[in-house]
Amino acid sequence: MNLDHPQGNGQVTFASRSAANVEEAPAFPFQSFLSLKPLIDLWRQYAADANPVKSAAARQMLAELLKAPALIQSAVELEAIARHKALVEQLFSIVFPHAYWETMPAAAAVPFEARPFHLTPAIKLLNLFSENGGFNRGLNIEPAPLMLGRILNAYSHILRRFYDVETQFEHPLVFTTSDPKTGLARYYQINLDLRFVEIKKVGEPAPLSAEEIRKLLANPTVLEAWYELIPPACFEFHGFAVFTASDVTDQQLLSSLKNDLLEKNALVEPARLQRVQEKLRALLRRPGLQLGLAGIPGAPSMLREHGRKIGESFILHDACRQQSATFAGSLYDHALQHDEIVIVENLEAYPAATGVERALRQQGIRNIFVAPLQYEDKLVGLFELGSAQPGDINAMNAFKLHEVFPLFAVAVKRSLDELNDRVEAVIKENCTAIHPAVEWRFRAAALEYLQNRQAGLPEEMEPIVFNEVYPLYGLSDVRGSTRRRQEAIRADLTEQLQLARQAIGAARAERPLPFLAQLENRLDQQLERIARGMNSGEELSMLEFLRHEIEPCFEPLQEFSAAVGERIAAYRAALDPGLGFVYRQRRDFEGSITQLNEIICSFIEAQQEKAQAIFPHYFEKYKSDGVDHGLYLGASLVEKGGFDPLYLKNIRLWQLLLMCGVARLAEAEKPKLNVPLEMAHLILVQNAPLAIRFRYDEKKFDVDGAYNVRYAIMKKRIDKALIRGTRERLTQPGRLAIIYTQPREAAEYREYLDYLHTIGEVTGAVEESDLEDLEGLHGLRALRVQVRLAPALSPAPAAEQPQPAAEAPAGEVEIGA
């Protein structure tokens, strides 16, 4: 309840039940008496009317009343009303006209009480009044604020009648009942007419000042103030009140639907969706209606493959998808393509039935209503209503739905956004970052996961396996990186030990202490060990020796002389401030590795965008001492399926061009590195398709099945392969090696290499070699060719075929798309 009081004429507004803090219902403080005098006075006016028919009927009525003196008393007993029932009905004929007697819900009652004494048949059917003089359940207000409203309503009439204070009292009451035929909810607004109520003074109430009236209106719910300034004992109410009930079902349901659809989770929770469906049934007066909603993330063509059921949807039911591979030509297709509502009153008689319409009939639907939902001029979904009864939904009764379509569109859009957020959260939690080419599969798995959770089923992400995919693998590896890293470590350690040796030697020269001689000897031994070659783990022990045995001595030793202090300062200056040891050579080496990796990765990523345009595929790359990449393509990786070997050939040729471009890029970048690095490049070929599975524990794809494990082993070991009968590594700087097992693989790649030779990507003859067996790997062979490390000399052919680009300026590296 909210009682507002605008400044000025003192308007009291009783708006709702929530604001007033009323815990217990107060008693009605005024005396009320049933009296028919106001109505009899109206008949007396009619008796004097100029219309002879009207006046004659009124005089006849007044004559009949003289025969029933109990009805003309100042206070009429209910027993007298019952005794003179027929006369009372005739008396009230000018309040409740005979023409509307059966259909108009109305009742006359004691003023400010819910004790009706004269009721029409229509209001009796509503079962509004209880036997104890109150209202039955179904009223939109509790007894306490209801009684407060009665009291304030009475006072507003007193203010207007005796204090010339105009007040407007709004006390909307809505009663909910069930339709006896359909069982659906019906809403009636209860209106109170007090024109036949007279207020009588009992004694003389004290006058009110403007300030006192202002305070009353400022705090209308403080009843004690009203009772003090306007004592209820000073006034009585005589006459009768008229209750009428207006059907506001449509207004109430539309308002309620709007509120429901504006809630955040309006279309997420099944219970809320059920409430929305019940309200639509009540709105259209059809108890058998079924609601369907489908979210469409884009164009109409995305409905079948990408549409999302919101609760239930007829078109996205399994029956529809099984009956028809496409929705083309169906009523849904017409609704979406023409952006218009489609109503089929009887699907059995629909002349243009497709598999979709047949599937609807399988679902028990005979009458269908379909409306596209637009949000900001973009299609977001479909609104469906279905019924087993032909003709339940037609253009006339469905017209009232137009008011809620925009809100359904907003709710569907919000539901799609919220679902997308939940899907993203599931993917992020279980899978981390996902390649765009296979995101569709992870989204489907995440949706299944959420549906299982909602249904109370085990919450576990389904296996994600792609069968019959063709693998491609490439590696650009820094030649001799392990050796170069060890050399950098030895160089840094040697420098640090030598600086420490010089500081200890300078101190011993100042003061020839035996302990300093021992430290010098130990430092010399460490340097000799480095010269001979360190074993694994010795780096850490040497650093521990320096940190815990040498460096603690520097604090007292630097006091020996300025020369000693300078040597110690030189040692400390050489240390990396963050690491605490010498890190010059390693920084240069690791920085060069990082610089080379970053530029190669950027290059590969840019070329990948072009490769995805050839055919969508899964791609991954990893950085270590170089960059390796894996690529898988096949029909199972594509949401709509479909694959042709032509795409595999295109991607293989693209990969060869990519590796040539990487080789040129690495060569061009070499002069810019602090440590010049050589790179060797290889490709692994396998014609036989395999399966890959996403490992949720490792959050990455891996080959699936024991047979396919051989491919994973090959990827890990082939960079160490030797040409059979020699000690020569297959991979050599500036050359591209292609490892294979089957002759037909070599034949295919020889054709590609001939083409690359023609366009200037590679030079020299193609070498063919058998490889030494590796652990668990036998029968490997390889092709090897020299990459032209200068920019290609010929322009690129048509973009449809992957080709090298035209000659690039110095410092730039390009490949064909």
PDB file of N, CA and C in Angstrom, residues 223-288:
ATOM      1  N   LEU A 223      -3.632   6.064  11.767  1.00  0.00           N
ATOM      2  CA  LEU A 223      -5.063   6.157  12.053  1.00  0.00           C
ATOM      3  C   LEU A 223      -5.355   6.898  13.351  1.00  0.00           C
ATOM      4  N   GLU A 224      -4.428   6.827  14.313  1.00  0.00           N
ATOM      5  CA  GLU A 224      -4.661   7.521  15.584  1.00  0.00           C
ATOM      6  C   GLU A 224      -4.865   9.017  15.375  1.00  0.00           C
ATOM      7  N   ALA A 225      -4.138   9.574  14.396  1.00  0.00           N
ATOM      8  CA  ALA A 225      -4.277  11.011  14.122  1.00  0.00           C
ATOM      9  C   ALA A 225      -5.665  11.314  13.568  1.00  0.00           C
ATOM     10  N   TRP A 226      -6.140  10.455  12.692  1.00  0.00           N
ATOM     11  CA  TRP A 226      -7.485  10.650  12.153  1.00  0.00           C
ATOM     12  C   TRP A 226      -8.530  10.555  13.270  1.00  0.00           C
ATOM     13  N   TYR A 227      -8.379   9.521  14.122  1.00  0.00           N
ATOM     14  CA  TYR A 227      -9.368   9.319  15.177  1.00  0.00           C
ATOM     15  C   TYR A 227      -9.403  10.495  16.147  1.00  0.00           C
ATOM     16  N   GLU A 228      -8.244  11.116  16.378  1.00  0.00           N
ATOM     17  CA  GLU A 228      -8.183  12.234  17.327  1.00  0.00           C
ATOM     18  C   GLU A 228      -8.805  13.493  16.751  1.00  0.00           C
ATOM     19  N   LEU A 229      -8.469  13.797  15.490  1.00  0.00           N
ATOM     20  CA  LEU A 229      -8.935  15.051  14.900  1.00  0.00           C
ATOM     21  C   LEU A 229     -10.354  14.930  14.336  1.00  0.00           C
ATOM     22  N   ILE A 230     -10.678  13.739  13.818  1.00  0.00           N
ATOM     23  CA  ILE A 230     -12.040  13.519  13.292  1.00  0.00           C
ATOM     24  C   ILE A 230     -12.573  12.260  13.961  1.00  0.00           C
ATOM     25  N   PRO A 231     -13.132  12.378  15.158  1.00  0.00           N
ATOM     26  CA  PRO A 231     -13.581  11.178  15.894  1.00  0.00           C
ATOM     27  C   PRO A 231     -14.639  10.417  15.106  1.00  0.00           C
ATOM     28  N   PRO A 232     -14.479   9.120  14.923  1.00  0.00           N
ATOM     29  CA  PRO A 232     -15.473   8.336  14.176  1.00  0.00           C
ATOM     30  C   PRO A 232     -16.862   8.380  14.784  1.00  0.00           C
ATOM     31  N   ALA A 233     -16.951   8.596  16.088  1.00  0.00           N
ATOM     32  CA  ALA A 233     -18.273   8.616  16.744  1.00  0.00           C
ATOM     33  C   ALA A 233     -19.120   9.796  16.282  1.00  0.00           C
ATOM     34  N   CYS A 234     -18.501  10.784  15.621  1.00  0.00           N
ATOM     35  CA  CYS A 234     -19.242  11.969  15.176  1.00  0.00           C
ATOM     36  C   CYS A 234     -19.959  11.769  13.843  1.00  0.00           C
ATOM     37  N   PHE A 235     -19.762  10.598  13.207  1.00  0.00           N
ATOM     38  CA  PHE A 235     -20.349  10.413  11.874  1.00  0.00           C
ATOM     39  C   PHE A 235     -20.934   9.008  11.746  1.00  0.00           C
ATOM     40  N   GLU A 236     -21.988   8.909  10.951  1.00  0.00           N
ATOM     41  CA  GLU A 236     -22.599   7.626  10.620  1.00  0.00           C
ATOM     42  C   GLU A 236     -22.825   7.555   9.113  1.00  0.00           C
ATOM     43  N   PHE A 237     -22.789   6.341   8.574  1.00  0.00           N
ATOM     44  CA  PHE A 237     -23.020   6.134   7.148  1.00  0.00           C
ATOM     45  C   PHE A 237     -24.335   5.376   6.981  1.00  0.00           C
ATOM     46  N   HIS A 238     -25.232   5.948   6.173  1.00  0.00           N
ATOM     47  CA  HIS A 238     -26.559   5.358   5.937  1.00  0.00           C
ATOM     48  C   HIS A 238     -26.747   5.155   4.439  1.00  0.00           C
ATOM     49  N   GLY A 239     -27.332   4.039   4.064  1.00  0.00           N
ATOM     50  CA  GLY A 239     -27.600   3.772   2.657  1.00  0.00           C
ATOM     51  C   GLY A 239     -27.075   2.402   2.263  1.00  0.00           C
ATOM     52  N   PHE A 240     -26.562   2.305   1.065  1.00  0.00           N
ATOM     53  CA  PHE A 240     -25.982   1.043   0.614  1.00  0.00           C
ATOM     54  C   PHE A 240     -24.909   1.349  -0.450  1.00  0.00           C
ATOM     55  N   ALA A 241     -23.968   0.438  -0.542  1.00  0.00           N
ATOM     56  CA  ALA A 241     -22.908   0.553  -1.547  1.00  0.00           C
ATOM     57  C   ALA A 241     -23.184  -0.435  -2.672  1.00  0.00           C
ATOM     58  N   VAL A 242     -22.730  -0.094  -3.855  1.00  0.00           N
ATOM     59  CA  VAL A 242     -22.908  -0.959  -5.022  1.00  0.00           C
ATOM     60  C   VAL A 242     -21.533  -1.472  -5.469  1.00  0.00           C
ATOM     61  N   PHE A 243     -21.406  -2.782  -5.476  1.00  0.00           N
ATOM     62  CA  PHE A 243     -20.213  -3.422  -6.021  1.00  0.00           C
ATOM     63  C   PHE A 243     -20.491  -3.870  -7.451  1.00  0.00           C
ATOM     64  N   THR A 244     -19.591  -3.571  -8.350  1.00  0.00           N
ATOM     65  CA  THR A 244     -19.663  -4.128  -9.704  1.00  0.00           C
ATOM     66  C   THR A 244     -18.311  -4.763 -10.025  1.00  0.00           C
ATOM     67  N   ALA A 245     -18.337  -5.751 -10.883  1.00  0.00           N
ATOM     68  CA  ALA A 245     -17.094  -6.454 -11.263  1.00  0.00           C
ATOM     69  C   ALA A 245     -16.928  -6.345 -12.772  1.00  0.00           C
ATOM     70  N   SER A 246     -15.771  -5.836 -13.173  1.00  0.00           N
ATOM     71  CA  SER A 246     -15.468  -5.699 -14.604  1.00  0.00           C
ATOM     72  C   SER A 246     -14.403  -6.739 -14.987  1.00  0.00           C
ATOM     73  N   ASP A 247     -14.628  -7.399 -16.093  1.00  0.00           N
ATOM     74  CA  ASP A 247     -13.662  -8.405 -16.554  1.00  0.00           C
ATOM     75  C   ASP A 247     -12.409  -7.688 -17.081  1.00  0.00           C
ATOM     76  N   VAL A 248     -11.304  -7.855 -16.375  1.00  0.00           N
ATOM     77  CA  VAL A 248     -10.030  -7.234 -16.788  1.00  0.00           C
ATOM     78  C   VAL A 248      -8.999  -8.325 -17.056  1.00  0.00           C
ATOM     79  N   THR A 249      -9.485  -9.490 -17.482  1.00  0.00           N
ATOM     80  CA  THR A 249      -8.575 -10.623 -17.697  1.00  0.00           C
ATOM     81  C   THR A 249      -7.473 -10.270 -18.691  1.00  0.00           C
ATOM     82  N   ASP A 250      -7.838  -9.697 -19.817  1.00  0.00           N
ATOM     83  CA  ASP A 250      -6.827  -9.397 -20.832  1.00  0.00           C
ATOM     84  C   ASP A 250      -5.800  -8.396 -20.322  1.00  0.00           C
ATOM     85  N   GLN A 251      -6.287  -7.317 -19.696  1.00  0.00           N
ATOM     86  CA  GLN A 251      -5.353  -6.307 -19.194  1.00  0.00           C
ATOM     87  C   GLN A 251      -4.411  -6.885 -18.142  1.00  0.00           C
ATOM     88  N   GLN A 252      -4.977  -7.668 -17.218  1.00  0.00           N
ATOM     89  CA  GLN A 252      -4.162  -8.245 -16.158  1.00  0.00           C
ATOM     90  C   GLN A 252      -3.144  -9.231 -16.716  1.00  0.00           C
ATOM     91  N   LEU A 253      -3.582 -10.075 -17.631  1.00  0.00           N
ATOM     92  CA  LEU A 253      -2.674 -11.077 -18.189  1.00  0.00           C
ATOM     93  C   LEU A 253      -1.581 -10.434 -19.025  1.00  0.00           C
ATOM     94  N   LEU A 254      -1.947  -9.446 -19.827  1.00  0.00           N
ATOM     95  CA  LEU A 254      -0.932  -8.769 -20.634  1.00  0.00           C
ATOM     96  C   LEU A 254       0.087  -8.064 -19.737  1.00  0.00           C
ATOM     97  N   SER A 255      -0.404  -7.409 -18.691  1.00  0.00           N
ATOM     98  CA  SER A 255       0.500  -6.747 -17.757  1.00  0.00           C
ATOM     99  C   SER A 255       1.388  -7.762 -17.048  1.00  0.00           C
ATOM    100  N   SER A 256       0.785  -8.880 -16.635  1.00  0.00           N
ATOM    101  CA  SER A 256       1.552  -9.915 -15.946  1.00  0.00           C
ATOM    102  C   SER A 256       2.577 -10.558 -16.870  1.00  0.00           C
ATOM    103  N   LEU A 257       2.187 -10.799 -18.123  1.00  0.00           N
ATOM    104  CA  LEU A 257       3.125 -11.367 -19.092  1.00  0.00           C
ATOM    105  C   LEU A 257       4.306 -10.434 -19.328  1.00  0.00           C
ATOM    106  N   LYS A 258       4.009  -9.135 -19.413  1.00  0.00           N
ATOM    107  CA  LYS A 258       5.093  -8.162 -19.607  1.00  0.00           C
ATOM    108  C   LYS A 258       6.069  -8.205 -18.441  1.00  0.00           C
ATOM    109  N   ASN A 259       5.528  -8.264 -17.237  1.00  0.00           N
ATOM    110  CA  ASN A 259       6.404  -8.334 -16.058  1.00  0.00           C
ATOM    111  C   ASN A 259       7.228  -9.621 -16.064  1.00  0.00           C
ATOM    112  N   ASP A 260       6.576 -10.739 -16.410  1.00  0.00           N
ATOM    113  CA  ASP A 260       7.297 -12.011 -16.461  1.00  0.00           C
ATOM    114  C   ASP A 260       8.429 -11.969 -17.478  1.00  0.00           C
ATOM    115  N   LEU A 261       8.135 -11.456 -18.656  1.00  0.00           N
ATOM    116  CA  LEU A 261       9.124 -11.479 -19.737  1.00  0.00           C
ATOM    117  C   LEU A 261      10.266 -10.513 -19.499  1.00  0.00           C
ATOM    118  N   LEU A 262      10.044  -9.526 -18.650  1.00  0.00           N
ATOM    119  CA  LEU A 262      11.119  -8.579 -18.340  1.00  0.00           C
ATOM    120  C   LEU A 262      12.048  -9.103 -17.257  1.00  0.00           C
ATOM    121  N   GLU A 263      11.650 -10.185 -16.588  1.00  0.00           N
ATOM    122  CA  GLU A 263      12.528 -10.758 -15.575  1.00  0.00           C
ATOM    123  C   GLU A 263      13.729 -11.414 -16.238  1.00  0.00           C
ATOM    124  N   LYS A 264      14.831 -11.450 -15.491  1.00  0.00           N
ATOM    125  CA  LYS A 264      16.101 -11.898 -16.071  1.00  0.00           C
ATOM    126  C   LYS A 264      16.030 -13.331 -16.584  1.00  0.00           C
ATOM    127  N   ASN A 265      15.477 -14.246 -15.794  1.00  0.00           N
ATOM    128  CA  ASN A 265      15.454 -15.659 -16.159  1.00  0.00           C
ATOM    129  C   ASN A 265      14.070 -16.097 -16.614  1.00  0.00           C
ATOM    130  N   ALA A 266      13.366 -15.207 -17.315  1.00  0.00           N
ATOM    131  CA  ALA A 266      11.974 -15.473 -17.682  1.00  0.00           C
ATOM    132  C   ALA A 266      11.823 -16.750 -18.493  1.00  0.00           C
ATOM    133  N   LEU A 267      12.763 -17.024 -19.396  1.00  0.00           N
ATOM    134  CA  LEU A 267      12.625 -18.167 -20.291  1.00  0.00           C
ATOM    135  C   LEU A 267      13.655 -19.246 -20.013  1.00  0.00           C
ATOM    136  N   VAL A 268      14.237 -19.221 -18.826  1.00  0.00           N
ATOM    137  CA  VAL A 268      15.278 -20.192 -18.491  1.00  0.00           C
ATOM    138  C   VAL A 268      14.726 -21.314 -17.624  1.00  0.00           C
ATOM    139  N   GLU A 269      14.019 -20.942 -16.571  1.00  0.00           N
ATOM    140  CA  GLU A 269      13.526 -21.947 -15.630  1.00  0.00           C
ATOM    141  C   GLU A 269      12.214 -22.544 -16.141  1.00  0.00           C
ATOM    142  N   PRO A 270      12.084 -23.881 -16.104  1.00  0.00           N
ATOM    143  CA  PRO A 270      10.858 -24.528 -16.596  1.00  0.00           C
ATOM    144  C   PRO A 270       9.595 -24.024 -15.908  1.00  0.00           C
ATOM    145  N   ALA A 271       9.662 -23.756 -14.600  1.00  0.00           N
ATOM    146  CA  ALA A 271       8.470 -23.296 -13.881  1.00  0.00           C
ATOM    147  C   ALA A 271       8.009 -21.946 -14.410  1.00  0.00           C
ATOM    148  N   ARG A 272       8.951 -21.080 -14.738  1.00  0.00           N
ATOM    149  CA  ARG A 272       8.577 -19.756 -15.268  1.00  0.00           C
ATOM    150  C   ARG A 272       7.981 -19.890 -16.664  1.00  0.00           C
ATOM    151  N   LEU A 273       8.560 -20.742 -17.468  1.00  0.00           N
ATOM    152  CA  LEU A 273       8.002 -20.974 -18.803  1.00  0.00           C
ATOM    153  C   LEU A 273       6.591 -21.532 -18.715  1.00  0.00           C
ATOM    154  N   GLN A 274       6.364 -22.408 -17.751  1.00  0.00           N
ATOM    155  CA  GLN A 274       5.032 -22.976 -17.562  1.00  0.00           C
ATOM    156  C   GLN A 274       4.028 -21.894 -17.191  1.00  0.00           C
ATOM    157  N   ARG A 275       4.455 -20.950 -16.344  1.00  0.00           N
ATOM    158  CA  ARG A 275       3.561 -19.842 -15.966  1.00  0.00           C
ATOM    159  C   ARG A 275       3.225 -18.986 -17.186  1.00  0.00           C
ATOM    160  N   VAL A 276       4.222 -18.733 -18.011  1.00  0.00           N
ATOM    161  CA  VAL A 276       3.975 -17.946 -19.226  1.00  0.00           C
ATOM    162  C   VAL A 276       2.979 -18.673 -20.117  1.00  0.00           C
ATOM    163  N   GLN A 277       3.135 -19.979 -20.264  1.00  0.00           N
ATOM    164  CA  GLN A 277       2.215 -20.757 -21.088  1.00  0.00           C
ATOM    165  C   GLN A 277       0.798 -20.703 -20.523  1.00  0.00           C
ATOM    166  N   GLU A 278       0.668 -20.822 -19.183  1.00  0.00           N
ATOM    167  CA  GLU A 278      -0.657 -20.771 -18.567  1.00  0.00           C
ATOM    168  C   GLU A 278      -1.321 -19.415 -18.814  1.00  0.00           C
ATOM    169  N   LYS A 279      -0.540 -18.356 -18.770  1.00  0.00           N
ATOM    170  CA  LYS A 279      -1.121 -17.029 -18.979  1.00  0.00           C
ATOM    171  C   LYS A 279      -1.536 -16.835 -20.438  1.00  0.00           C
ATOM    172  N   LEU A 280      -0.783 -17.401 -21.357  1.00  0.00           N
ATOM    173  CA  LEU A 280      -1.194 -17.339 -22.764  1.00  0.00           C
ATOM    174  C   LEU A 280      -2.478 -18.134 -22.984  1.00  0.00           C
ATOM    175  N   ARG A 281      -2.598 -19.257 -22.335  1.00  0.00           N
ATOM    176  CA  ARG A 281      -3.838 -20.042 -22.425  1.00  0.00           C
ATOM    177  C   ARG A 281      -5.027 -19.238 -21.912  1.00  0.00           C
ATOM    178  N   ALA A 282      -4.812 -18.570 -20.757  1.00  0.00           N
ATOM    179  CA  ALA A 282      -5.903 -17.775 -20.178  1.00  0.00           C
ATOM    180  C   ALA A 282      -6.234 -16.586 -21.064  1.00  0.00           C
ATOM    181  N   LEU A 283      -5.205 -15.969 -21.645  1.00  0.00           N
ATOM    182  CA  LEU A 283      -5.420 -14.796 -22.489  1.00  0.00           C
ATOM    183  C   LEU A 283      -6.267 -15.145 -23.710  1.00  0.00           C
ATOM    184  N   LEU A 284      -6.001 -16.304 -24.313  1.00  0.00           N
ATOM    185  CA  LEU A 284      -6.734 -16.706 -25.509  1.00  0.00           C
ATOM    186  C   LEU A 284      -7.930 -17.601 -25.201  1.00  0.00           C
ATOM    187  N   ARG A 285      -8.152 -17.890 -23.903  1.00  0.00           N
ATOM    188  CA  ARG A 285      -9.276 -18.725 -23.451  1.00  0.00           C
ATOM    189  C   ARG A 285      -9.207 -20.132 -24.063  1.00  0.00           C
ATOM    190  N   ARG A 286      -7.966 -20.645 -24.208  1.00  0.00           N
ATOM    191  CA  ARG A 286      -7.779 -21.972 -24.801  1.00  0.00           C
ATOM    192  C   ARG A 286      -6.896 -22.808 -23.868  1.00  0.00           C
ATOM    193  N   PRO A 287      -7.475 -23.723 -23.105  1.00  0.00           N
ATOM    194  CA  PRO A 287      -6.702 -24.471 -22.108  1.00  0.00           C
ATOM    195  C   PRO A 287      -5.717 -25.473 -22.692  1.00  0.00           C
ATOM    196  N   GLY A 288      -5.856 -25.814 -23.971  1.00  0.00           N
ATOM    197  CA  GLY A 288      -4.972 -26.833 -24.542  1.00  0.00           C
ATOM    198  C   GLY A 288      -3.796 -26.296 -25.322  1.00  0.00           C
TER     199      GLY A 288
END
